[in-house]
């Protein structure tokens, strides 16, 4: 009989191990919670100060922008909780030779190296983001319908999957470079564009190039702006078709990242070789 691993059961085992790890280092866990809380408050204070001087930024009011900010925090919270610790540790698996043990296990290697560790402290950011989103929706009076909530939730999943695909593709380069800290810095630089609404960039010729490149080539702007506009009942730009464009481009990115990961493993030289 062919062995088939139970992926949900394996993931739950990883989750339990992560809980035990966090309980073993409670001080570090508390410090991370405080750090994320400070960062969250600092972002709110910064944009609250800005909106005291201007009524809107592009077409975003203060309360609507907080909804956009909450969406970005929600996506980043899931990415950094579920995938960031593992992708950051991938180069260490190569350096120490522990990737050999992952390759020998009867389970998909990408799943194994992507899900082994979970940063539970980052779920604190998810809760903060949900609270801020609730405040934004109540303040703006946006109509909440089941269809809109389902669409928003699916687009959040799309955003998480896009950032994961980008991250695992960059992590795969560790096969050749050994340590790829510079590429992780590149990932943060790219994703920093998603901290601001898509339309803000369309103010100059350079901004138009950034808007097009990060909307339709590397869609970092779409995966945050589109769900924000959907849940806040704002008009989608440039048209309603971007609701389908973001998932399509994310699917292509996932396929490409899978190919890159498998190609990198074929070029891997084990510690024993």
mmCIF file of C-alpha atoms in Angstrom:
data_model
loop_
_atom_site.group_PDB
_atom_site.id
_atom_site.type_symbol
_atom_site.label_atom_id
_atom_site.label_comp_id
_atom_site.label_asym_id
_atom_site.label_seq_id
_atom_site.Cartn_x
_atom_site.Cartn_y
_atom_site.Cartn_z
ATOM 1 C CA UNK A 1 0.000 0.000 0.000
ATOM 2 C CA UNK A 2 1.161 3.515 -0.827
ATOM 3 C CA UNK A 3 1.822 5.667 2.223
ATOM 4 C CA UNK A 4 -0.145 8.935 2.275
ATOM 5 C CA UNK A 5 0.751 11.452 4.985
ATOM 6 C CA UNK A 6 -2.070 13.091 6.916
ATOM 7 C CA UNK A 7 -1.216 16.754 6.337
ATOM 8 C CA UNK A 8 -3.773 18.279 8.754
ATOM 9 C CA UNK A 9 -2.569 15.951 11.516
ATOM 10 C CA UNK A 10 1.059 16.819 10.797
ATOM 11 C CA UNK A 11 0.250 20.542 10.892
ATOM 12 C CA UNK A 12 -1.554 20.156 14.228
ATOM 13 C CA UNK A 13 1.535 18.406 15.593
ATOM 14 C CA UNK A 14 3.653 21.350 14.458
ATOM 15 C CA UNK A 15 1.171 23.705 16.141
ATOM 16 C CA UNK A 16 1.337 21.826 19.450
ATOM 17 C CA UNK A 17 5.132 21.854 19.316
ATOM 18 C CA UNK A 18 5.088 25.600 18.718
ATOM 19 C CA UNK A 19 2.819 26.114 21.733
ATOM 20 C CA UNK A 20 5.183 24.083 23.919
ATOM 21 C CA UNK A 21 8.137 26.063 22.586
ATOM 22 C CA UNK A 22 6.479 29.386 23.410
ATOM 23 C CA UNK A 23 5.528 28.176 26.901
ATOM 24 C CA UNK A 24 9.157 27.229 27.487
ATOM 25 C CA UNK A 25 10.259 30.813 26.763
ATOM 26 C CA UNK A 26 7.435 32.883 28.218
ATOM 27 C CA UNK A 27 9.590 35.976 28.662
ATOM 28 C CA UNK A 28 10.432 36.116 24.977
ATOM 29 C CA UNK A 29 6.763 35.570 24.098
ATOM 30 C CA UNK A 30 5.656 38.489 26.298
ATOM 31 C CA UNK A 31 8.341 40.764 24.840
ATOM 32 C CA UNK A 32 7.158 39.970 21.323
ATOM 33 C CA UNK A 33 3.564 40.776 22.300
ATOM 34 C CA UNK A 34 4.606 44.121 23.769
ATOM 35 C CA UNK A 35 6.718 44.931 20.719
ATOM 36 C CA UNK A 36 3.858 44.243 18.311
ATOM 37 C CA UNK A 37 1.493 46.293 20.457
ATOM 38 C CA UNK A 38 3.904 49.236 20.438
ATOM 39 C CA UNK A 39 4.278 49.027 16.651
ATOM 40 C CA UNK A 40 0.494 48.878 16.221
ATOM 41 C CA UNK A 41 -0.102 51.939 18.410
ATOM 42 C CA UNK A 42 2.714 53.852 16.684
ATOM 43 C CA UNK A 43 1.082 53.295 13.274
ATOM 44 C CA UNK A 44 -2.279 54.511 14.541
ATOM 45 C CA UNK A 45 -0.796 57.617 16.140
ATOM 46 C CA UNK A 46 1.220 58.471 13.012
ATOM 47 C CA UNK A 47 -1.746 58.430 10.640
ATOM 48 C CA UNK A 48 -4.048 60.041 13.181
ATOM 49 C CA UNK A 49 -1.632 63.000 13.246
ATOM 50 C CA UNK A 50 -1.562 63.119 9.431
ATOM 51 C CA UNK A 51 -5.358 63.133 9.177
ATOM 52 C CA UNK A 52 -5.596 66.040 11.578
ATOM 53 C CA UNK A 53 -4.107 68.179 8.805
ATOM 54 C CA UNK A 54 -5.859 66.692 5.741
ATOM 55 C CA UNK A 55 -9.442 65.371 5.424
ATOM 56 C CA UNK A 56 -8.549 62.669 2.903
ATOM 57 C CA UNK A 57 -5.518 61.006 1.316
ATOM 58 C CA UNK A 58 -6.417 60.327 -2.327
ATOM 59 C CA UNK A 59 -9.993 59.091 -1.771
ATOM 60 C CA UNK A 60 -9.422 57.578 1.674
ATOM 61 C CA UNK A 61 -10.836 59.179 4.797
ATOM 62 C CA UNK A 62 -9.259 58.577 8.185
ATOM 63 C CA UNK A 63 -11.673 55.784 9.121
ATOM 64 C CA UNK A 64 -11.414 54.150 5.692
ATOM 65 C CA UNK A 65 -7.639 54.254 5.792
ATOM 66 C CA UNK A 66 -7.700 52.485 9.146
ATOM 67 C CA UNK A 67 -9.705 49.745 7.390
ATOM 68 C CA UNK A 68 -7.021 49.539 4.710
ATOM 69 C CA UNK A 69 -4.314 49.435 7.387
ATOM 70 C CA UNK A 70 -6.176 46.679 9.233
ATOM 71 C CA UNK A 71 -6.351 44.597 6.058
ATOM 72 C CA UNK A 72 -2.602 44.900 5.490
ATOM 73 C CA UNK A 73 -1.905 44.031 9.121
ATOM 74 C CA UNK A 74 -4.224 41.039 8.895
ATOM 75 C CA UNK A 75 -2.438 39.624 5.856
ATOM 76 C CA UNK A 76 1.030 40.296 7.270
ATOM 77 C CA UNK A 77 0.021 38.846 10.627
ATOM 78 C CA UNK A 78 -0.883 35.492 9.071
ATOM 79 C CA UNK A 79 2.195 35.477 6.829
ATOM 80 C CA UNK A 80 4.618 36.260 9.652
ATOM 81 C CA UNK A 81 2.918 33.819 12.027
ATOM 82 C CA UNK A 82 2.696 30.844 9.680
ATOM 83 C CA UNK A 83 5.489 31.164 7.136
ATOM 84 C CA UNK A 84 8.137 33.733 8.032
ATOM 85 C CA UNK A 85 9.909 31.663 10.754
ATOM 86 C CA UNK A 86 10.177 28.702 8.398
ATOM 87 C CA UNK A 87 11.394 30.572 5.332
ATOM 88 C CA UNK A 88 13.926 32.438 7.464
ATOM 89 C CA UNK A 89 15.165 29.104 8.822
ATOM 90 C CA UNK A 90 15.547 27.503 5.388
ATOM 91 C CA UNK A 91 19.123 28.726 4.916
ATOM 92 C CA UNK A 92 20.026 27.246 8.330
ATOM 93 C CA UNK A 93 18.667 23.861 7.233
ATOM 94 C CA UNK A 94 21.011 24.015 4.269
ATOM 95 C CA UNK A 95 24.010 25.258 6.250
ATOM 96 C CA UNK A 96 23.685 22.623 8.977
ATOM 97 C CA UNK A 97 22.742 19.787 6.620
ATOM 98 C CA UNK A 98 19.359 19.253 8.309
ATOM 99 C CA UNK A 99 17.647 19.669 4.956
ATOM 100 C CA UNK A 100 18.859 16.124 4.240
ATOM 101 C CA UNK A 101 16.533 14.809 6.954
ATOM 102 C CA UNK A 102 13.608 16.769 5.506
ATOM 103 C CA UNK A 103 14.236 15.309 2.064
ATOM 104 C CA UNK A 104 14.233 11.766 3.475
ATOM 105 C CA UNK A 105 10.834 12.094 5.157
ATOM 106 C CA UNK A 106 7.816 10.619 3.293
ATOM 107 C CA UNK A 107 6.058 13.982 3.009
ATOM 108 C CA UNK A 108 6.167 16.922 0.637
ATOM 109 C CA UNK A 109 9.385 18.826 1.367
ATOM 110 C CA UNK A 110 7.925 22.257 0.673
ATOM 111 C CA UNK A 111 5.112 21.630 3.147
ATOM 112 C CA UNK A 112 7.578 20.389 5.740
ATOM 113 C CA UNK A 113 9.974 23.340 5.536
ATOM 114 C CA UNK A 114 7.088 25.846 5.280
ATOM 115 C CA UNK A 115 4.950 24.738 8.226
ATOM 116 C CA UNK A 116 7.251 23.328 10.899
ATOM 117 C CA UNK A 117 7.367 26.470 13.066
ATOM 118 C CA UNK A 118 4.560 28.863 13.993
ATOM 119 C CA UNK A 119 5.106 32.249 15.606
ATOM 120 C CA UNK A 120 2.137 32.411 17.963
ATOM 121 C CA UNK A 121 2.954 35.949 19.104
ATOM 122 C CA UNK A 122 2.072 37.254 15.631
ATOM 123 C CA UNK A 123 -1.542 36.195 16.107
ATOM 124 C CA UNK A 124 -1.672 39.130 18.493
ATOM 125 C CA UNK A 125 -1.368 41.371 15.415
ATOM 126 C CA UNK A 126 -4.252 39.497 13.805
ATOM 127 C CA UNK A 127 -6.471 40.323 16.792
ATOM 128 C CA UNK A 128 -5.386 43.983 16.709
ATOM 129 C CA UNK A 129 -6.134 44.103 12.985
ATOM 130 C CA UNK A 130 -9.617 42.642 13.451
ATOM 131 C CA UNK A 131 -10.360 45.189 16.185
ATOM 132 C CA UNK A 132 -9.183 48.055 13.962
ATOM 133 C CA UNK A 133 -11.211 46.721 11.026
ATOM 134 C CA UNK A 134 -14.317 46.570 13.211
ATOM 135 C CA UNK A 135 -13.748 50.191 14.284
ATOM 136 C CA UNK A 136 -13.355 51.240 10.647
ATOM 137 C CA UNK A 137 -16.535 49.494 9.496
ATOM 138 C CA UNK A 138 -18.606 50.880 12.364
ATOM 139 C CA UNK A 139 -17.228 54.421 11.863
ATOM 140 C CA UNK A 140 -17.783 54.476 8.097
ATOM 141 C CA UNK A 141 -21.181 52.829 8.289
ATOM 142 C CA UNK A 142 -20.268 50.457 5.455
ATOM 143 C CA UNK A 143 -22.976 47.918 4.695
ATOM 144 C CA UNK A 144 -21.826 44.440 5.660
ATOM 145 C CA UNK A 145 -23.353 41.621 3.634
ATOM 146 C CA UNK A 146 -22.547 37.896 3.700
ATOM 147 C CA UNK A 147 -21.325 38.050 0.088
ATOM 148 C CA UNK A 148 -18.994 40.919 0.897
ATOM 149 C CA UNK A 149 -17.605 39.188 3.989
ATOM 150 C CA UNK A 150 -17.009 35.943 2.067
ATOM 151 C CA UNK A 151 -15.321 37.800 -0.801
ATOM 152 C CA UNK A 152 -13.154 39.732 1.648
ATOM 153 C CA UNK A 153 -12.137 36.562 3.497
ATOM 154 C CA UNK A 154 -11.202 34.801 0.256
ATOM 155 C CA UNK A 155 -9.161 37.814 -0.863
ATOM 156 C CA UNK A 156 -7.330 37.789 2.482
ATOM 157 C CA UNK A 157 -6.383 34.164 1.802
ATOM 158 C CA UNK A 158 -5.242 35.222 -1.677
ATOM 159 C CA UNK A 159 -3.050 37.935 -0.146
ATOM 160 C CA UNK A 160 -1.487 35.513 2.327
ATOM 161 C CA UNK A 161 -0.782 32.994 -0.426
ATOM 162 C CA UNK A 162 0.786 35.648 -2.671
ATOM 163 C CA UNK A 163 3.200 36.843 0.012
ATOM 164 C CA UNK A 164 4.029 33.240 0.907
ATOM 165 C CA UNK A 165 4.779 32.432 -2.729
ATOM 166 C CA UNK A 166 7.086 35.423 -3.002
ATOM 167 C CA UNK A 167 8.805 34.497 0.261
ATOM 168 C CA UNK A 168 9.378 30.801 -0.523
ATOM 169 C CA UNK A 169 10.745 31.687 -3.951
ATOM 170 C CA UNK A 170 13.307 33.988 -2.353
ATOM 171 C CA UNK A 171 14.085 31.403 0.345
ATOM 172 C CA UNK A 172 14.841 28.836 -2.361
ATOM 173 C CA UNK A 173 17.811 30.908 -3.507
ATOM 174 C CA UNK A 174 19.580 29.815 -0.310
ATOM 175 C CA UNK A 175 20.519 26.675 -2.241
ATOM 176 C CA UNK A 176 22.987 28.776 -4.237
ATOM 177 C CA UNK A 177 23.788 31.689 -1.915
ATOM 178 C CA UNK A 178 23.895 29.882 1.423
ATOM 179 C CA UNK A 179 22.646 32.891 3.346
ATOM 180 C CA UNK A 180 20.175 35.205 1.647
ATOM 181 C CA UNK A 181 19.581 37.974 4.181
ATOM 182 C CA UNK A 182 19.870 40.549 1.412
ATOM 183 C CA UNK A 183 17.035 38.891 -0.473
ATOM 184 C CA UNK A 184 14.839 38.952 2.615
ATOM 185 C CA UNK A 185 15.547 42.670 2.854
ATOM 186 C CA UNK A 186 14.449 42.870 -0.770
ATOM 187 C CA UNK A 187 11.193 41.103 0.179
ATOM 188 C CA UNK A 188 10.493 43.687 2.880
ATOM 189 C CA UNK A 189 11.281 46.536 0.500
ATOM 190 C CA UNK A 190 8.881 45.164 -2.099
ATOM 191 C CA UNK A 191 6.063 44.472 0.354
ATOM 192 C CA UNK A 192 6.456 47.933 1.896
ATOM 193 C CA UNK A 193 4.708 49.308 -1.200
ATOM 194 C CA UNK A 194 1.559 47.468 -0.074
ATOM 195 C CA UNK A 195 1.379 49.626 3.058
ATOM 196 C CA UNK A 196 -0.259 52.402 1.054
ATOM 197 C CA UNK A 197 -3.383 52.350 -1.141
ATOM 198 C CA UNK A 198 -2.924 51.630 -4.814
ATOM 199 C CA UNK A 199 -4.151 55.004 -6.102
ATOM 200 C CA UNK A 200 -1.628 57.011 -4.078
ATOM 201 C CA UNK A 201 1.163 56.123 -6.512
ATOM 202 C CA UNK A 202 -0.597 57.610 -9.557
ATOM 203 C CA UNK A 203 0.700 61.146 -9.027
ATOM 204 C CA UNK A 204 3.677 61.219 -11.420
ATOM 205 C CA UNK A 205 5.277 59.358 -14.317
ATOM 206 C CA UNK A 206 7.451 57.322 -11.937
ATOM 207 C CA UNK A 207 4.417 56.659 -9.767
ATOM 208 C CA UNK A 208 2.495 55.362 -12.773
ATOM 209 C CA UNK A 209 5.305 52.911 -13.510
ATOM 210 C CA UNK A 210 5.296 51.733 -9.880
ATOM 211 C CA UNK A 211 1.509 51.472 -9.921
ATOM 212 C CA UNK A 212 1.505 49.346 -13.070
ATOM 213 C CA UNK A 213 4.438 47.150 -12.068
ATOM 214 C CA UNK A 214 3.214 46.418 -8.558
ATOM 215 C CA UNK A 215 -0.392 45.958 -9.684
ATOM 216 C CA UNK A 216 -0.157 43.802 -12.796
ATOM 217 C CA UNK A 217 3.331 42.243 -12.741
ATOM 218 C CA UNK A 218 4.061 41.740 -9.027
ATOM 219 C CA UNK A 219 0.578 42.450 -7.597
ATOM 220 C CA UNK A 220 1.581 43.599 -4.105
ATOM 221 C CA UNK A 221 -0.785 46.563 -4.386
ATOM 222 C CA UNK A 222 -3.785 44.539 -5.513
ATOM 223 C CA UNK A 223 -3.682 41.954 -2.728
ATOM 224 C CA UNK A 224 -4.208 44.587 -0.015
ATOM 225 C CA UNK A 225 -6.096 47.396 -1.762
ATOM 226 C CA UNK A 226 -8.728 45.202 -3.436
ATOM 227 C CA UNK A 227 -10.029 43.440 -0.278
ATOM 228 C CA UNK A 228 -9.979 46.780 1.566
ATOM 229 C CA UNK A 229 -12.180 48.412 -1.072
ATOM 230 C CA UNK A 230 -14.484 45.385 -1.145
ATOM 231 C CA UNK A 231 -15.187 45.353 2.600
ATOM 232 C CA UNK A 232 -15.544 49.154 2.745
ATOM 233 C CA UNK A 233 -17.887 49.185 -0.285
ATOM 234 C CA UNK A 234 -15.593 51.518 -2.231
ATOM 235 C CA UNK A 235 -15.413 51.595 -6.026
ATOM 236 C CA UNK A 236 -12.781 49.194 -7.340
ATOM 237 C CA UNK A 237 -9.969 50.639 -9.460
ATOM 238 C CA UNK A 238 -9.392 50.510 -12.359
ATOM 239 C CA UNK A 239 -12.511 48.279 -12.598
ATOM 240 C CA UNK A 240 -14.405 45.524 -10.789
ATOM 241 C CA UNK A 241 -12.411 42.937 -12.779
ATOM 242 C CA UNK A 242 -9.459 43.311 -10.392
ATOM 243 C CA UNK A 243 -11.419 41.084 -7.982
ATOM 244 C CA UNK A 244 -10.613 38.200 -10.338
ATOM 245 C CA UNK A 245 -7.231 39.514 -11.468
ATOM 246 C CA UNK A 246 -5.656 39.347 -7.992
ATOM 247 C CA UNK A 247 -6.440 35.613 -7.471
ATOM 248 C CA UNK A 248 -5.332 34.782 -11.031
ATOM 249 C CA UNK A 249 -1.959 36.490 -10.632
ATOM 250 C CA UNK A 250 -1.530 34.922 -7.197
ATOM 251 C CA UNK A 251 -2.158 31.459 -8.645
ATOM 252 C CA UNK A 252 0.501 32.077 -11.289
ATOM 253 C CA UNK A 253 2.905 33.248 -8.572
ATOM 254 C CA UNK A 254 2.231 30.107 -6.517
ATOM 255 C CA UNK A 255 2.890 27.849 -9.514
ATOM 256 C CA UNK A 256 6.085 29.747 -10.334
ATOM 257 C CA UNK A 257 7.311 29.573 -6.723
ATOM 258 C CA UNK A 258 6.623 25.827 -6.635
ATOM 259 C CA UNK A 259 8.670 25.357 -9.795
ATOM 260 C CA UNK A 260 11.505 27.473 -8.362
ATOM 261 C CA UNK A 261 11.499 25.461 -5.115
ATOM 262 C CA UNK A 262 11.613 22.113 -6.907
ATOM 263 C CA UNK A 263 14.318 23.360 -9.265
ATOM 264 C CA UNK A 264 16.403 24.541 -6.315
ATOM 265 C CA UNK A 265 16.130 21.112 -4.644
ATOM 266 C CA UNK A 266 17.397 19.444 -7.811
ATOM 267 C CA UNK A 267 20.482 21.637 -7.516
ATOM 268 C CA UNK A 268 20.971 20.949 -3.810
ATOM 269 C CA UNK A 269 24.133 19.145 -2.749
ATOM 270 C CA UNK A 270 23.530 17.301 0.509
ATOM 271 C CA UNK A 271 25.811 17.625 3.515
ATOM 272 C CA UNK A 272 27.159 14.144 2.832
ATOM 273 C CA UNK A 273 28.080 14.864 -0.799
#
